[in-house]
mmCIF file of C-alpha atoms in Angstrom:
data_model
loop_
_atom_site.group_PDB
_atom_site.id
_atom_site.type_symbol
_atom_site.label_atom_id
_atom_site.label_comp_id
_atom_site.label_asym_id
_atom_site.label_seq_id
_atom_site.Cartn_x
_atom_site.Cartn_y
_atom_site.Cartn_z
ATOM 1 C CA MET A 109 -24.670 65.074 -28.089
ATOM 2 C CA PRO A 110 -24.244 63.368 -31.456
ATOM 3 C CA PHE A 111 -24.226 59.585 -31.836
ATOM 4 C CA ASN A 112 -22.579 57.964 -35.009
ATOM 5 C CA LEU A 113 -20.457 54.626 -35.402
ATOM 6 C CA PRO A 114 -17.229 56.495 -34.479
ATOM 7 C CA ILE A 115 -18.417 57.848 -31.094
ATOM 8 C CA PHE A 116 -19.907 54.189 -30.503
ATOM 9 C CA LEU A 117 -16.302 52.868 -31.036
ATOM 10 C CA THR A 118 -15.013 55.297 -28.685
ATOM 11 C CA TRP A 119 -17.889 54.638 -26.057
ATOM 12 C CA LEU A 120 -16.693 51.023 -26.575
ATOM 13 C CA ARG A 121 -12.983 51.942 -25.497
ATOM 14 C CA ILE A 122 -14.487 54.018 -22.522
ATOM 15 C CA LEU A 123 -16.356 50.548 -21.556
ATOM 16 C CA ALA A 124 -13.216 48.686 -21.952
ATOM 17 C CA ILE A 125 -11.657 50.345 -18.862
ATOM 18 C CA PRO A 126 -13.555 48.709 -16.114
ATOM 19 C CA LEU A 127 -13.331 45.398 -17.656
ATOM 20 C CA LEU A 128 -9.540 45.880 -17.849
ATOM 21 C CA VAL A 129 -9.468 46.812 -14.022
ATOM 22 C CA VAL A 130 -11.935 43.937 -13.166
ATOM 23 C CA LEU A 131 -9.454 41.456 -14.913
ATOM 24 C CA TYR A 132 -6.801 42.021 -12.380
ATOM 25 C CA TYR A 133 -9.282 42.282 -9.440
ATOM 26 C CA LEU A 134 -10.703 38.901 -9.865
ATOM 27 C CA PRO A 135 -10.933 36.566 -6.772
ATOM 28 C CA GLN A 136 -7.646 34.533 -7.254
ATOM 29 C CA GLY A 137 -8.153 31.256 -8.777
ATOM 30 C CA TRP A 138 -10.983 32.633 -11.105
ATOM 31 C CA LEU A 139 -8.702 32.915 -14.339
ATOM 32 C CA PRO A 140 -5.156 31.611 -14.539
ATOM 33 C CA VAL A 141 -2.571 34.410 -14.828
ATOM 34 C CA HIS A 142 -1.606 33.833 -18.135
ATOM 35 C CA GLU A 143 -5.488 33.782 -19.396
ATOM 36 C CA ARG A 144 -5.964 36.726 -17.422
ATOM 37 C CA ASP A 145 -2.930 38.402 -18.979
ATOM 38 C CA LEU A 146 -3.935 37.235 -22.315
ATOM 39 C CA PHE A 147 -7.701 38.356 -21.988
ATOM 40 C CA ALA A 148 -6.270 42.167 -20.727
ATOM 41 C CA THR A 149 -3.699 42.319 -23.596
ATOM 42 C CA LEU A 150 -6.421 41.408 -26.165
ATOM 43 C CA LEU A 151 -8.809 43.880 -24.381
ATOM 44 C CA PHE A 152 -6.164 46.728 -24.724
ATOM 45 C CA MET A 153 -5.108 45.811 -28.413
ATOM 46 C CA GLY A 154 -8.909 46.091 -29.058
ATOM 47 C CA ALA A 155 -8.998 49.594 -27.554
ATOM 48 C CA ALA A 156 -6.067 50.566 -29.317
ATOM 49 C CA PHE A 157 -7.188 49.384 -32.790
ATOM 50 C CA THR A 158 -10.728 51.056 -32.144
ATOM 51 C CA ASP A 159 -8.533 54.601 -31.216
ATOM 52 C CA TRP A 160 -7.240 54.225 -34.970
ATOM 53 C CA LEU A 161 -10.571 53.063 -36.574
ATOM 54 C CA ASP A 162 -12.898 55.468 -34.874
ATOM 55 C CA GLY A 163 -10.669 58.581 -36.448
ATOM 56 C CA TYR A 164 -10.503 56.681 -39.825
ATOM 57 C CA LEU A 165 -14.218 55.973 -39.840
ATOM 58 C CA ALA A 166 -14.919 59.829 -38.869
ATOM 59 C CA ARG A 167 -13.027 61.137 -41.703
ATOM 60 C CA LYS A 168 -14.088 58.502 -44.023
ATOM 61 C CA LEU A 169 -17.717 58.670 -43.558
ATOM 62 C CA ASN A 170 -17.761 62.261 -42.875
ATOM 63 C CA GLN A 171 -18.806 61.915 -39.295
ATOM 64 C CA THR A 172 -16.720 64.375 -37.299
ATOM 65 C CA SER A 173 -17.939 66.105 -34.751
ATOM 66 C CA SER A 174 -16.763 68.343 -31.842
ATOM 67 C CA PHE A 175 -18.081 65.872 -29.377
ATOM 68 C CA GLY A 176 -16.075 63.150 -30.937
ATOM 69 C CA ALA A 177 -12.906 65.312 -30.795
ATOM 70 C CA PHE A 178 -13.387 65.692 -27.319
ATOM 71 C CA LEU A 179 -14.296 62.138 -26.329
ATOM 72 C CA ASP A 180 -11.695 60.245 -28.118
ATOM 73 C CA PRO A 181 -8.644 61.857 -26.488
ATOM 74 C CA VAL A 182 -10.326 61.316 -23.246
ATOM 75 C CA ALA A 183 -10.817 57.736 -24.009
ATOM 76 C CA ASP A 184 -7.323 57.195 -24.724
ATOM 77 C CA LYS A 185 -5.899 58.833 -21.787
ATOM 78 C CA LEU A 186 -8.094 57.112 -19.623
ATOM 79 C CA ILE A 187 -7.329 53.731 -20.695
ATOM 80 C CA VAL A 188 -3.799 54.426 -20.765
ATOM 81 C CA ALA A 189 -3.554 55.711 -17.391
ATOM 82 C CA ALA A 190 -5.754 52.736 -16.006
ATOM 83 C CA ALA A 191 -3.515 50.026 -17.798
ATOM 84 C CA LEU A 192 -0.313 52.107 -16.315
ATOM 85 C CA ILE A 193 -1.665 51.932 -12.868
ATOM 86 C CA ILE A 194 -2.288 48.531 -13.299
ATOM 87 C CA LEU A 195 1.480 47.765 -14.627
ATOM 88 C CA VAL A 196 2.981 49.854 -11.650
ATOM 89 C CA GLU A 197 0.794 47.707 -9.245
ATOM 90 C CA LEU A 198 1.825 44.600 -10.654
ATOM 91 C CA ASP A 199 5.347 45.800 -10.591
ATOM 92 C CA ARG A 200 5.653 45.388 -14.292
ATOM 93 C CA THR A 201 6.711 48.906 -14.666
ATOM 94 C CA ASN A 202 8.220 51.841 -13.015
ATOM 95 C CA ALA A 203 5.828 54.358 -11.212
ATOM 96 C CA VAL A 204 8.077 57.155 -12.530
ATOM 97 C CA VAL A 205 7.295 56.237 -16.122
ATOM 98 C CA ALA A 206 3.636 56.277 -15.186
ATOM 99 C CA ALA A 207 3.952 59.626 -13.839
ATOM 100 C CA ILE A 208 5.633 61.172 -16.600
ATOM 101 C CA ILE A 209 3.111 59.667 -19.044
ATOM 102 C CA ILE A 210 0.040 60.377 -17.222
ATOM 103 C CA GLY A 211 1.235 63.907 -16.016
ATOM 104 C CA ARG A 212 1.970 64.765 -19.929
ATOM 105 C CA GLU A 213 -1.519 63.803 -21.007
ATOM 106 C CA ILE A 214 -2.820 65.924 -18.243
ATOM 107 C CA THR A 215 -0.622 69.015 -18.925
ATOM 108 C CA ILE A 216 -1.198 68.775 -22.813
ATOM 109 C CA SER A 217 -4.983 68.056 -22.609
ATOM 110 C CA ALA A 218 -5.092 71.237 -20.319
ATOM 111 C CA LEU A 219 -2.825 73.236 -22.805
ATOM 112 C CA ARG A 220 -5.148 72.029 -25.892
ATOM 113 C CA GLU A 221 -8.293 72.984 -23.815
ATOM 114 C CA TRP A 222 -7.129 76.551 -23.007
ATOM 115 C CA MET A 223 -5.653 77.263 -26.654
ATOM 116 C CA ALA A 224 -8.984 76.134 -27.819
ATOM 117 C CA LYS A 225 -10.838 78.519 -25.845
ATOM 118 C CA ILE A 226 -8.692 81.480 -27.223
ATOM 119 C CA GLY A 227 -8.986 80.399 -30.655
ATOM 120 C CA ALA A 228 -5.589 78.624 -31.209
ATOM 121 C CA SER A 229 -6.035 75.357 -31.261
ATOM 122 C CA LYS A 230 -4.082 74.864 -34.532
ATOM 123 C CA ASN A 231 -0.981 75.784 -32.563
ATOM 124 C CA VAL A 232 -1.335 72.465 -30.756
ATOM 125 C CA ALA A 233 -2.639 70.150 -33.266
ATOM 126 C CA VAL A 234 -1.281 66.525 -33.072
ATOM 127 C CA SER A 235 1.886 66.288 -34.593
ATOM 128 C CA MET A 236 3.779 63.160 -35.978
ATOM 129 C CA LEU A 237 5.978 63.252 -32.884
ATOM 130 C CA GLY A 238 2.795 62.396 -30.821
ATOM 131 C CA LYS A 239 1.945 59.931 -32.933
ATOM 132 C CA ILE A 240 5.359 58.114 -32.706
ATOM 133 C CA LYS A 241 4.913 58.498 -28.554
ATOM 134 C CA THR A 242 1.447 56.836 -28.681
ATOM 135 C CA THR A 243 2.539 54.111 -30.962
ATOM 136 C CA ALA A 244 5.686 53.273 -28.731
ATOM 137 C CA GLN A 245 3.334 53.624 -25.511
ATOM 138 C CA MET A 246 0.662 51.375 -26.909
ATOM 139 C CA LEU A 247 2.948 48.958 -28.139
ATOM 140 C CA ALA A 248 5.002 49.005 -24.686
ATOM 141 C CA ILE A 249 1.636 48.559 -22.586
ATOM 142 C CA THR A 250 0.632 45.634 -24.786
ATOM 143 C CA LEU A 251 3.756 43.636 -23.886
ATOM 144 C CA LEU A 252 3.773 44.655 -20.384
ATOM 145 C CA LEU A 253 0.249 43.663 -20.118
ATOM 146 C CA TYR A 254 0.924 40.179 -21.900
ATOM 147 C CA ARG A 255 4.288 39.342 -19.982
ATOM 148 C CA GLU A 256 4.833 36.052 -21.669
ATOM 149 C CA PRO A 257 7.849 35.324 -23.751
ATOM 150 C CA LEU A 258 6.625 36.182 -27.180
ATOM 151 C CA LEU A 259 8.701 34.921 -30.353
ATOM 152 C CA GLY A 260 11.657 34.593 -28.098
ATOM 153 C CA TRP A 261 11.644 37.730 -26.924
ATOM 154 C CA ASP A 262 10.986 38.733 -23.179
ATOM 155 C CA SER A 263 7.926 41.003 -23.351
ATOM 156 C CA LEU A 264 8.427 42.515 -20.074
ATOM 157 C CA GLN A 265 12.213 43.464 -20.947
ATOM 158 C CA LEU A 266 11.243 44.874 -24.022
ATOM 159 C CA GLY A 267 8.091 46.273 -22.934
ATOM 160 C CA ASN A 268 9.782 48.254 -20.396
ATOM 161 C CA LEU A 269 12.594 49.314 -22.665
ATOM 162 C CA LEU A 270 9.690 50.870 -25.077
ATOM 163 C CA ILE A 271 7.583 52.498 -22.088
ATOM 164 C CA TRP A 272 11.090 54.367 -21.293
ATOM 165 C CA ILE A 273 11.197 55.370 -24.922
ATOM 166 C CA ALA A 274 7.689 56.271 -24.693
ATOM 167 C CA ALA A 275 8.432 58.443 -21.800
ATOM 168 C CA LEU A 276 11.277 60.381 -23.317
ATOM 169 C CA LEU A 277 9.350 60.815 -26.519
ATOM 170 C CA THR A 278 6.185 62.028 -24.268
ATOM 171 C CA LEU A 279 8.578 64.917 -22.413
ATOM 172 C CA TRP A 280 9.846 65.717 -25.847
ATOM 173 C CA SER A 281 6.377 65.892 -27.721
ATOM 174 C CA MET A 282 5.399 68.032 -24.524
ATOM 175 C CA GLY A 283 8.252 70.510 -24.909
ATOM 176 C CA TYR A 284 7.335 70.632 -28.807
ATOM 177 C CA TYR A 285 3.501 71.330 -27.830
ATOM 178 C CA LEU A 286 4.485 73.880 -25.209
ATOM 179 C CA HIS A 287 7.283 75.650 -27.502
ATOM 180 C CA LYS A 288 4.508 76.038 -30.276
ATOM 181 C CA ALA A 289 2.047 77.270 -27.669
ATOM 182 C CA TRP A 290 4.496 79.699 -25.922
ATOM 183 C CA PRO A 291 4.022 82.695 -28.315
ATOM 184 C CA GLU A 292 0.081 82.798 -27.390
ATOM 185 C CA ILE A 293 0.873 81.915 -23.451
ATOM 186 C CA ALA A 294 3.413 84.688 -23.835
ATOM 187 C CA LYS A 295 0.759 87.300 -25.509
ATOM 188 C CA ARG A 296 -1.831 86.394 -23.182
ATOM 189 C CA THR A 297 -0.006 86.323 -19.829
ATOM 190 C CA GLY A 298 2.810 89.118 -20.743
ATOM 191 C CA ALA A 299 5.173 86.297 -20.029
ATOM 192 C CA GLY A 300 8.691 86.348 -22.176
ATOM 193 C CA LEU A 301 11.525 84.743 -22.306
#
């Protein structure tokens, strides 16, 4: 298993997941709610930043690896899923949204794995639509974790608007990736339209 700075940052993102969860399960009174939400928000924002940073550094330092390419999206999906589950439990967002986003991530991960096995991973490479979806999702989760008014905006209301937009973009991007993969799926399975 290779180890370099980008992979180290990805491991840090994975280690942030139990910290995020623990913040919400500390005994009541250990941290005021506002401080807990602020720490969780900063932790999530740091994880989102390292998602961008590890990819940038891997390309810039020529430290890309197949292990890093595997681990990076796993880390992203795990922290998003953990945050969404916490937000649903706190009644800050809807379970349907969480199910859409988590379900899409599992579906596209499986699709990408299968496409890689058959040598057609370029058909489901990350698209600009996927990047826009991820941005909306990360911003929405950040606002929902913070919960307090921000610059005169109701962060829960804005976060929920953005999370629904992210869910719609999630479905759209899933359709896009499935459409791109369909020729290979049809060829390998004998399916047709």
